Amino acid sequence: MQMINKATVSVFIFILFGASTGCAQNDSDNNEILLQGGYVLSMDAEIGDLASGDVLIRDGQIIEVAASIDAPQAQIIDATNMVIMPGFVETHWHMWESSWRGMANDAAEYFRYSEVLTPHYTPEDFHTAVRYAALDAINAGITTVHNWAHGVTDFEIAQAEMQALVDSGLRAKMGYLAVIEGEMIGEADLNRALDWINENGEGRLGLSLLLDGVQGEQMQTAAELGRSLSLWPITDHSGGLGTPEVSGEEFLVTHGPGLTPDAIEIMAERNIKVSLSPLIDPMIGGGLPPVYQLLAGGIPLENISFSVDVSAQTPVDPFASLRTMVNSARMQQVEANQAGMTAGTLIIPPPGTEWLFSYRDALFTGTYGGANVLGLADQIGSLTPGKRADVIMLNMNMINMLPLTDVNIPMQLVQHGLPENVDTVIIDGQIRKLNGELVGVDMQQVINETAQSQARIRSRAGEVIDTSR
């Protein structure tokens, strides 16, 4: 039995992953890991929370969650002063645009760059940007993403993006466009992508269908094609709300501000899922995530998730996303009920107010909810024995936290958590971050190559950035 700590981490990393490269390697002879002595936030209704507990992982699977586990052959990771919980699950992210950082100041600039820069990408640029975003995700405790790859114009580009996802170690859904350059793709195109995934995806990559650009009767054709191949989710930004007769439980609405009560009613009736963009939508002036309206309108908690959307514009920070969702829901609830005590110009809800969306609810949407939205709730999203081991450890013994177990842990995580608190990230049983450092990754190399990629794209496009705004 070996305890993994600061003294042994460098030796362990070398043995587990080998020499440092742009992305972590995925070969480990250690098939059993014991996370020991942490506060367990399981997101499993039967297991609940453990003030001090262990999680046993073997061959990429969660084997046991208990107050104390005896596993003499396991590599032990000390979880003292840590929260052990499922990894965050993100559900809508244009990862290929991540290299635009420092550029797209608002929505107008974003759409202009989409038009001006995209033709000047090479497959290498797509790979570089997606790799950069994927490692940013892992660093922040996100273990699963939905890569909304709407810049793909041919299979070579799709392959470059899929390879970047696999190389990073993330679990992901690859969003494949149903319409490319005005032409509807066919079953053969999707089967080609599925064949590549089956051969190279290492069990962590799946396919979804993006309906952006699908018109009229094509919606029915595209939906039937996606369903015939078991693609999940099927989505455009409206989630098929314009043609509700073809939508169903695998459909996904993105963003959310502007959803009408009638639209929410359709979503509830047809079990349509939603991916909110809590950081992007306020940043571009689009509005706050309508969490309260969704819940009050009958959308189940497990059908709500968060998205990064555009990491060129806002940070990859699940804590900030969930914090915005909670705070927005509270403002919306107070406004909807028009109840409160006035203190000057401040409306203060009365004592004993029952919030419709709690801190625990926020963490649930960020883990199990995201998994359910992506059709993966039977595999990930909770620390349930038998599920795949996508697990994170959050360090509470830092300046922005207090390492206490008899306080409101979900509140502390949501209101005070930062990506810096993410100490350990395990995806499919493989350690991808340990002691606060990405494993097997030369991050400076990744940063340099991403900056160089942006410079090349801008040079080809003849684009000069307006820094005055």
Coordinates of C-alpha atoms in Angstrom, one line a residue:
M1 CA 0.0 0.0 0.0
Q2 CA 1.4 3.4 -1.0
M3 CA 0.3 6.8 0.2
I4 CA 0.3 9.4 -2.6
N5 CA 1.4 12.8 -1.2
K6 CA 3.7 15.7 -2.2
A7 CA 6.8 13.7 -1.6
T8 CA 5.9 10.8 -3.8
V9 CA 3.9 12.6 -6.5
S10 CA 6.7 13.1 -9.0
V11 CA 7.7 9.5 -8.9
F12 CA 4.1 8.4 -9.2
I13 CA 3.4 10.6 -12.1
F14 CA 6.5 9.3 -14.0
I15 CA 5.5 5.7 -13.4
L16 CA 1.9 6.3 -14.2
F17 CA 2.1 8.5 -17.3
G18 CA 5.7 8.6 -18.4
A19 CA 7.5 11.6 -19.9
S20 CA 5.6 14.9 -20.2
T21 CA 3.9 15.6 -23.5
G22 CA 1.3 18.0 -24.7
C23 CA -1.5 15.8 -23.3
A24 CA -1.5 13.1 -20.7
Q25 CA -0.8 9.5 -21.7
N26 CA -3.5 6.9 -21.0
D27 CA -1.6 3.8 -19.9
S28 CA -1.5 2.8 -16.3
D29 CA -0.4 -0.4 -14.7
N30 CA -2.1 0.7 -11.4
N31 CA -5.7 -0.4 -11.7
E32 CA -6.8 0.3 -8.1
I33 CA -7.0 3.7 -6.4
L34 CA -8.4 4.5 -2.9
L35 CA -9.4 8.1 -2.1
Q36 CA -9.2 8.1 1.6
G37 CA -10.6 10.3 4.4
G38 CA -12.4 13.0 2.5
Y39 CA -15.9 14.6 2.8
V40 CA -17.9 12.5 0.3
L41 CA -20.5 14.4 -1.7
S42 CA -21.9 11.5 -3.7
M43 CA -24.9 12.9 -5.6
D44 CA -26.4 9.4 -5.0
A45 CA -29.6 9.5 -3.0
E46 CA -28.9 6.2 -1.3
I47 CA -25.3 6.9 -0.3
G48 CA -25.8 10.6 0.5
D49 CA -22.9 12.5 2.1
L50 CA -20.2 11.1 4.3
A51 CA -18.4 13.5 6.7
S52 CA -15.4 11.3 6.4
G53 CA -15.3 8.6 3.7
D54 CA -13.4 6.6 1.2
V55 CA -14.0 5.9 -2.5
L56 CA -12.4 2.8 -4.1
I57 CA -11.7 2.7 -7.9
R58 CA -10.7 -0.3 -9.9
D59 CA -10.2 -0.7 -13.6
G60 CA -11.8 2.7 -14.2
Q61 CA -15.0 1.9 -12.2
I62 CA -16.3 3.0 -8.9
I63 CA -16.3 -0.1 -6.7
E64 CA -17.3 1.1 -3.3
V65 CA -18.1 4.2 -1.3
A66 CA -18.1 3.9 2.5
A67 CA -16.9 5.4 5.7
S68 CA -13.8 3.2 5.7
I69 CA -12.6 0.8 3.0
D70 CA -9.8 -1.8 3.3
A71 CA -7.9 -2.1 0.0
P72 CA -4.3 -3.3 0.8
Q73 CA -3.2 -3.3 -2.9
A74 CA -4.6 0.1 -3.8
Q75 CA -2.6 3.3 -4.4
I76 CA -3.9 5.6 -1.7
I77 CA -4.6 9.3 -2.3
D78 CA -5.0 11.2 1.0
A79 CA -8.2 13.2 0.9
T80 CA -7.9 14.9 4.3
N81 CA -9.5 18.4 4.1
M82 CA -10.9 17.5 0.6
V83 CA -14.3 17.1 -0.8
I84 CA -14.7 14.0 -3.0
M85 CA -17.4 14.4 -5.6
P86 CA -18.3 13.5 -9.2
G87 CA -16.6 15.5 -11.9
F88 CA -18.5 18.4 -13.4
V89 CA -20.3 17.7 -16.6
E90 CA -20.5 20.5 -19.2
T91 CA -23.1 20.4 -22.0
H92 CA -22.5 23.0 -24.8
W93 CA -19.0 24.4 -25.7
H94 CA -17.6 25.7 -29.0
M95 CA -14.2 24.4 -28.1
W96 CA -12.6 25.2 -31.4
E97 CA -12.9 28.9 -30.6
S98 CA -11.0 28.8 -27.4
S99 CA -7.9 30.2 -29.1
W100 CA -9.7 33.5 -29.6
R101 CA -8.9 34.7 -26.0
G102 CA -8.4 38.5 -25.9
M103 CA -10.4 39.0 -29.0
A104 CA -14.2 38.6 -29.0
N105 CA -15.3 41.4 -26.7
D106 CA -19.1 41.0 -27.2
A107 CA -21.7 39.1 -29.3
A108 CA -21.2 41.3 -32.4
E109 CA -17.4 40.7 -32.4
Y110 CA -18.0 37.0 -31.8
F111 CA -20.2 36.5 -34.8
R112 CA -17.9 38.7 -37.0
Y113 CA -14.9 36.6 -36.0
S114 CA -16.8 33.4 -36.7
E115 CA -17.3 34.6 -40.3
V116 CA -13.9 36.1 -40.8
L117 CA -11.5 33.7 -39.1
T118 CA -13.1 30.3 -39.6
P119 CA -12.0 29.9 -43.3
H120 CA -8.4 30.4 -42.2
Y121 CA -8.2 27.6 -39.7
T122 CA -6.2 24.4 -40.6
P123 CA -7.0 21.0 -39.1
E124 CA -4.0 21.6 -36.9
D125 CA -5.5 24.9 -35.6
F126 CA -8.8 23.1 -34.7
H127 CA -6.8 20.4 -32.9
T128 CA -4.7 23.0 -31.0
A129 CA -7.8 24.9 -29.9
V130 CA -9.8 21.9 -28.7
R131 CA -6.8 20.5 -26.9
Y132 CA -6.3 23.9 -25.1
A133 CA -10.0 24.0 -24.1
A134 CA -10.0 20.3 -23.0
L135 CA -7.0 20.8 -20.6
D136 CA -8.6 24.0 -19.3
A137 CA -11.7 21.9 -18.5
I138 CA -9.7 19.2 -16.7
N139 CA -7.9 21.8 -14.7
A140 CA -11.2 23.3 -13.5
G141 CA -12.7 19.9 -12.5
I142 CA -14.8 19.3 -15.6
T143 CA -14.6 15.6 -16.6
T144 CA -17.1 15.6 -19.4
V145 CA -17.8 18.1 -22.2
H146 CA -20.2 18.5 -25.2
N147 CA -18.0 19.8 -28.0
W148 CA -20.2 21.8 -30.2
A149 CA -18.1 21.6 -33.3
H150 CA -19.9 23.9 -35.7
G151 CA -16.7 24.9 -37.5
V152 CA -16.3 21.5 -39.0
T153 CA -16.5 21.5 -42.8
D154 CA -15.0 18.0 -43.6
F155 CA -14.0 14.8 -41.9
E156 CA -10.4 15.8 -41.6
I157 CA -11.3 18.6 -39.3
A158 CA -13.8 16.4 -37.3
Q159 CA -11.0 13.9 -36.9
A160 CA -8.6 16.5 -35.6
E161 CA -11.1 17.7 -33.0
M162 CA -12.0 14.1 -31.9
Q163 CA -8.3 13.3 -31.6
A164 CA -7.7 16.3 -29.4
L165 CA -10.5 15.2 -27.1
V166 CA -9.2 11.6 -26.9
D167 CA -5.6 12.7 -26.3
S168 CA -6.6 15.0 -23.4
G169 CA -8.2 12.2 -21.4
L170 CA -11.6 13.9 -21.2
R171 CA -14.9 12.2 -21.6
A172 CA -16.9 13.9 -24.3
K173 CA -19.7 14.1 -26.8
M174 CA -18.6 15.3 -30.2
G175 CA -21.3 17.4 -31.8
Y176 CA -21.5 16.7 -35.5
L177 CA -23.3 19.1 -37.9
A178 CA -26.3 17.7 -39.8
V179 CA -25.8 20.4 -42.4
I180 CA -22.3 21.2 -43.7
E181 CA -21.9 24.1 -46.1
G182 CA -25.6 24.0 -47.0
E183 CA -25.7 20.3 -47.7
M184 CA -27.5 17.7 -45.5
I185 CA -25.1 15.0 -44.5
G186 CA -26.1 11.3 -44.7
E187 CA -26.0 8.2 -42.6
A188 CA -22.6 7.3 -44.2
D189 CA -21.0 10.5 -42.9
L190 CA -22.2 9.8 -39.4
N191 CA -21.2 6.1 -39.5
R192 CA -17.7 7.2 -40.6
A193 CA -17.5 9.3 -37.4
L194 CA -18.9 6.5 -35.3
D195 CA -16.5 4.0 -36.8
W196 CA -13.6 6.3 -35.9
I197 CA -14.9 6.7 -32.4
N198 CA -15.4 3.0 -31.9
E199 CA -11.8 2.4 -33.0
N200 CA -10.1 5.4 -31.3
G201 CA -12.4 6.8 -28.7
E202 CA -11.1 4.7 -25.8
G203 CA -14.7 4.4 -24.5
R204 CA -14.8 8.0 -23.5
L205 CA -16.1 9.6 -26.8
G206 CA -19.6 9.7 -28.1
L207 CA -21.5 11.4 -31.0
S208 CA -24.3 14.0 -30.9
L209 CA -26.1 15.7 -33.7
L210 CA -26.2 19.5 -34.3
L211 CA -29.2 20.7 -36.3
D212 CA -28.0 24.3 -36.9
G213 CA -28.8 25.2 -40.5
V214 CA -31.5 22.5 -40.8
Q215 CA -34.6 23.9 -42.5
G216 CA -38.3 22.9 -42.6
E217 CA -38.9 19.3 -43.5
Q218 CA -35.2 18.5 -43.0
M219 CA -35.8 18.7 -39.3
Q220 CA -37.9 15.5 -39.4
T221 CA -35.3 13.8 -41.6
A222 CA -32.4 14.8 -39.4
A223 CA -34.2 13.8 -36.2
E224 CA -35.0 10.4 -37.5
L225 CA -31.4 9.9 -38.7
G226 CA -30.1 10.9 -35.3
R227 CA -32.5 8.6 -33.5
S228 CA -31.7 5.7 -35.8
L229 CA -28.1 5.9 -34.8
S230 CA -28.8 6.5 -31.1
L231 CA -27.1 9.9 -31.2
W232 CA -27.7 11.9 -28.0
P233 CA -28.3 14.8 -27.7
I234 CA -29.9 16.1 -30.8
T235 CA -29.9 19.8 -30.8
D236 CA -29.8 23.2 -32.4
H237 CA -29.8 26.3 -30.2
S238 CA -33.6 26.2 -30.0
G239 CA -33.7 22.4 -29.3
G240 CA -36.3 21.8 -31.9
L241 CA -38.9 24.1 -30.2
G242 CA -39.8 25.5 -33.7
T243 CA -40.9 22.0 -34.7
P244 CA -42.0 20.5 -31.3
E245 CA -43.7 17.6 -33.1
V246 CA -40.3 16.1 -33.9
S247 CA -38.6 16.8 -30.6
G248 CA -38.3 14.4 -27.7
E249 CA -36.2 13.4 -24.7
E250 CA -32.9 13.5 -26.5
F251 CA -33.4 17.1 -27.7
L252 CA -31.5 19.9 -26.0
V253 CA -32.2 23.6 -25.8
T254 CA -29.2 25.9 -25.2
H255 CA -28.9 29.3 -23.5
G256 CA -32.3 30.0 -22.1
P257 CA -32.9 33.8 -21.7
G258 CA -36.0 34.6 -23.7
L259 CA -37.7 31.3 -23.2
T260 CA -41.4 31.9 -23.0
P261 CA -43.8 30.1 -20.6
D262 CA -45.3 28.4 -23.7
A263 CA -41.8 27.2 -24.7
I264 CA -41.1 25.9 -21.2
E265 CA -44.4 24.1 -21.2
I266 CA -43.4 22.3 -24.5
M267 CA -40.1 21.4 -23.0
A268 CA -41.7 19.9 -19.9
E269 CA -44.3 18.0 -21.9
R270 CA -41.7 16.5 -24.3
N271 CA -39.0 16.0 -21.7
I272 CA -36.6 18.3 -23.6
K273 CA -33.3 19.1 -21.8
V274 CA -31.7 22.5 -21.3
S275 CA -28.1 23.7 -21.3
L276 CA -27.8 27.1 -19.7
S277 CA -24.9 29.5 -20.4
P278 CA -24.6 31.3 -17.0
L279 CA -21.5 33.3 -17.8
I280 CA -21.8 34.0 -21.5
D281 CA -25.3 35.3 -21.6
P282 CA -24.9 38.1 -19.0
M283 CA -21.5 38.9 -20.6
I284 CA -23.0 39.6 -24.0
G285 CA -26.0 41.3 -22.5
G286 CA -28.4 38.5 -23.3
G287 CA -29.8 38.0 -19.8
L288 CA -29.6 35.8 -16.8
P289 CA -30.1 32.0 -16.8
P290 CA -33.9 31.4 -16.2
V291 CA -33.4 28.8 -13.6
Y292 CA -36.4 29.8 -11.5
Q293 CA -38.7 30.0 -14.5
L294 CA -37.6 26.5 -15.7
L295 CA -38.2 24.9 -12.3
A296 CA -41.5 26.7 -11.7
G297 CA -42.6 25.7 -15.2
G298 CA -42.2 22.0 -14.5
I299 CA -38.7 21.2 -15.9
P300 CA -37.1 18.5 -13.7
L301 CA -33.9 19.4 -11.9
E302 CA -32.1 16.5 -13.7
N303 CA -33.0 18.1 -17.1
I304 CA -31.0 21.3 -16.3
S305 CA -27.3 21.7 -16.9
F306 CA -24.6 24.3 -17.4
S307 CA -22.4 25.2 -20.3
V308 CA -19.1 27.0 -20.9
D309 CA -20.3 28.0 -24.4
V310 CA -17.4 30.2 -25.5
S311 CA -14.2 30.1 -23.4
A312 CA -12.7 32.8 -25.5
Q313 CA -15.0 35.2 -23.8
T314 CA -15.5 33.9 -20.2
P315 CA -13.5 31.6 -18.0
V316 CA -13.8 27.9 -17.7
D317 CA -15.1 28.0 -14.2
P318 CA -18.0 25.6 -13.1
F319 CA -18.1 27.2 -9.7
A320 CA -18.8 30.6 -11.2
S321 CA -21.4 29.1 -13.5
L322 CA -23.3 27.4 -10.7
R323 CA -22.9 30.5 -8.5
T324 CA -24.6 32.6 -11.2
M325 CA -27.4 30.1 -11.5
V326 CA -28.1 30.2 -7.8
N327 CA -28.0 33.9 -7.5
S328 CA -30.1 34.4 -10.6
A329 CA -32.7 32.0 -9.3
R330 CA -32.9 33.9 -6.1
M331 CA -33.4 37.2 -7.8
Q332 CA -36.1 35.7 -10.1
Q333 CA -37.9 34.0 -7.2
V334 CA -38.1 37.3 -5.2
E335 CA -39.3 39.1 -8.3
A336 CA -41.9 36.5 -9.1
N337 CA -43.3 36.5 -5.6
Q338 CA -43.0 40.2 -5.0
A339 CA -42.4 39.4 -1.4
G340 CA -39.7 40.9 0.8
M341 CA -38.7 43.4 3.3
T342 CA -37.5 46.7 2.1
A343 CA -34.3 48.0 3.6
G344 CA -33.6 51.3 1.8
T345 CA -33.6 50.3 -1.8
L346 CA -32.7 46.7 -1.1
I347 CA -35.4 44.0 -1.2
I348 CA -34.7 41.4 1.4
P349 CA -36.7 38.1 1.4
P350 CA -38.4 37.3 4.7
P351 CA -36.8 34.9 7.2
G352 CA -37.4 31.2 6.4
T353 CA -37.7 31.7 2.7
E354 CA -37.5 28.3 0.9
W355 CA -35.4 28.8 -2.2
L356 CA -36.6 26.7 -5.2
F357 CA -33.0 26.2 -6.3
S358 CA -30.5 25.4 -3.5
Y359 CA -26.7 25.1 -3.5
R360 CA -27.0 21.3 -3.5
D361 CA -29.4 21.6 -6.4
A362 CA -26.7 23.6 -8.3
L363 CA -24.1 20.9 -7.7
F364 CA -26.6 18.3 -8.8
T365 CA -27.2 20.1 -12.1
G366 CA -23.5 20.5 -12.5
T367 CA -22.9 16.7 -12.2
Y368 CA -25.8 14.4 -12.5
G369 CA -27.9 16.9 -14.4
G370 CA -25.2 17.3 -17.0
A371 CA -24.8 13.6 -17.3
N372 CA -28.6 13.1 -17.8
V373 CA -28.7 15.9 -20.4
L374 CA -25.9 14.1 -22.4
G375 CA -27.6 10.7 -22.0
L376 CA -24.8 9.4 -19.7
A377 CA -26.5 9.3 -16.3
D378 CA -26.2 5.5 -16.3
Q379 CA -22.4 5.9 -16.6
I380 CA -21.4 9.0 -14.7
G381 CA -22.7 12.0 -12.7
S382 CA -22.7 10.4 -9.2
L383 CA -20.4 8.4 -7.0
T384 CA -22.4 5.2 -7.5
P385 CA -20.7 1.8 -7.4
G386 CA -20.7 0.4 -10.9
K387 CA -20.4 3.8 -12.7
R388 CA -17.3 4.9 -14.4
A389 CA -14.8 6.7 -12.1
D390 CA -15.0 10.3 -13.1
V391 CA -14.1 11.8 -9.7
I392 CA -12.7 15.1 -8.4
M393 CA -11.2 16.2 -5.1
L394 CA -11.6 19.8 -4.0
N395 CA -9.1 21.3 -1.5
M396 CA -11.0 23.0 1.3
N397 CA -7.8 24.0 3.2
M398 CA -7.1 27.1 1.1
I399 CA -7.6 30.9 1.7
N400 CA -11.0 31.0 0.1
M401 CA -12.4 28.0 2.1
L402 CA -12.5 26.6 5.6
P403 CA -11.8 22.9 6.1
L404 CA -14.9 22.2 8.3
T405 CA -17.4 19.3 7.8
D406 CA -20.1 20.6 10.1
V407 CA -21.0 23.6 7.8
N408 CA -22.9 23.9 4.6
I409 CA -20.4 22.3 2.3
P410 CA -22.5 22.8 -0.9
M411 CA -22.8 26.5 -0.1
Q412 CA -19.1 26.9 0.5
L413 CA -18.3 25.2 -2.8
V414 CA -20.8 27.1 -4.9
Q415 CA -20.2 30.6 -3.4
H416 CA -16.5 30.4 -2.7
G417 CA -15.1 27.7 -5.0
L418 CA -12.5 28.4 -7.6
P419 CA -10.7 26.2 -10.2
E420 CA -7.6 26.6 -7.9
N421 CA -9.4 24.4 -5.3
V422 CA -9.4 21.4 -7.8
D423 CA -6.7 19.3 -6.4
T424 CA -7.3 15.9 -8.1
V425 CA -9.2 14.9 -11.3
I426 CA -9.7 11.3 -12.2
I427 CA -11.4 10.4 -15.5
D428 CA -12.4 6.8 -16.3
G429 CA -10.0 5.8 -13.5
Q430 CA -7.0 7.7 -14.9
I431 CA -5.5 10.4 -12.8
R432 CA -5.4 13.6 -15.0
K433 CA -4.7 16.2 -12.2
L434 CA -2.9 15.5 -8.9
N435 CA -1.8 17.9 -6.1
G436 CA -3.1 20.8 -8.2
E437 CA -1.1 20.0 -11.3
L438 CA -2.1 18.5 -14.6
V439 CA -0.4 15.1 -15.0
G440 CA 1.8 14.4 -18.0
V441 CA 1.1 17.8 -19.6
D442 CA 3.6 20.5 -20.6
M443 CA 1.2 23.3 -20.1
Q444 CA 3.6 26.0 -21.2
Q445 CA 4.0 24.2 -24.5
V446 CA 0.2 24.0 -24.9
I447 CA -0.2 27.7 -24.1
N448 CA 2.6 28.7 -26.5
E449 CA 1.2 26.6 -29.4
T450 CA -2.3 28.0 -28.9
A451 CA -1.0 31.6 -28.9
Q452 CA 1.0 30.8 -32.1
S453 CA -2.1 29.3 -33.7
Q454 CA -4.2 32.4 -33.0
A455 CA -1.4 34.6 -34.4
R456 CA -1.3 32.5 -37.6
I457 CA -5.1 32.5 -38.1
R458 CA -5.2 36.3 -37.6
S459 CA -2.3 36.8 -40.0
R460 CA -4.0 34.7 -42.7
A461 CA -7.2 36.6 -42.2
G462 CA -5.5 40.0 -42.1
E463 CA -7.2 40.7 -38.9
V464 CA -6.1 43.4 -36.5
I465 CA -7.6 43.3 -33.0
D466 CA -9.5 46.4 -31.7
T467 CA -8.0 46.8 -28.2
S468 CA -9.9 50.0 -27.4
R469 CA -13.1 48.3 -26.2

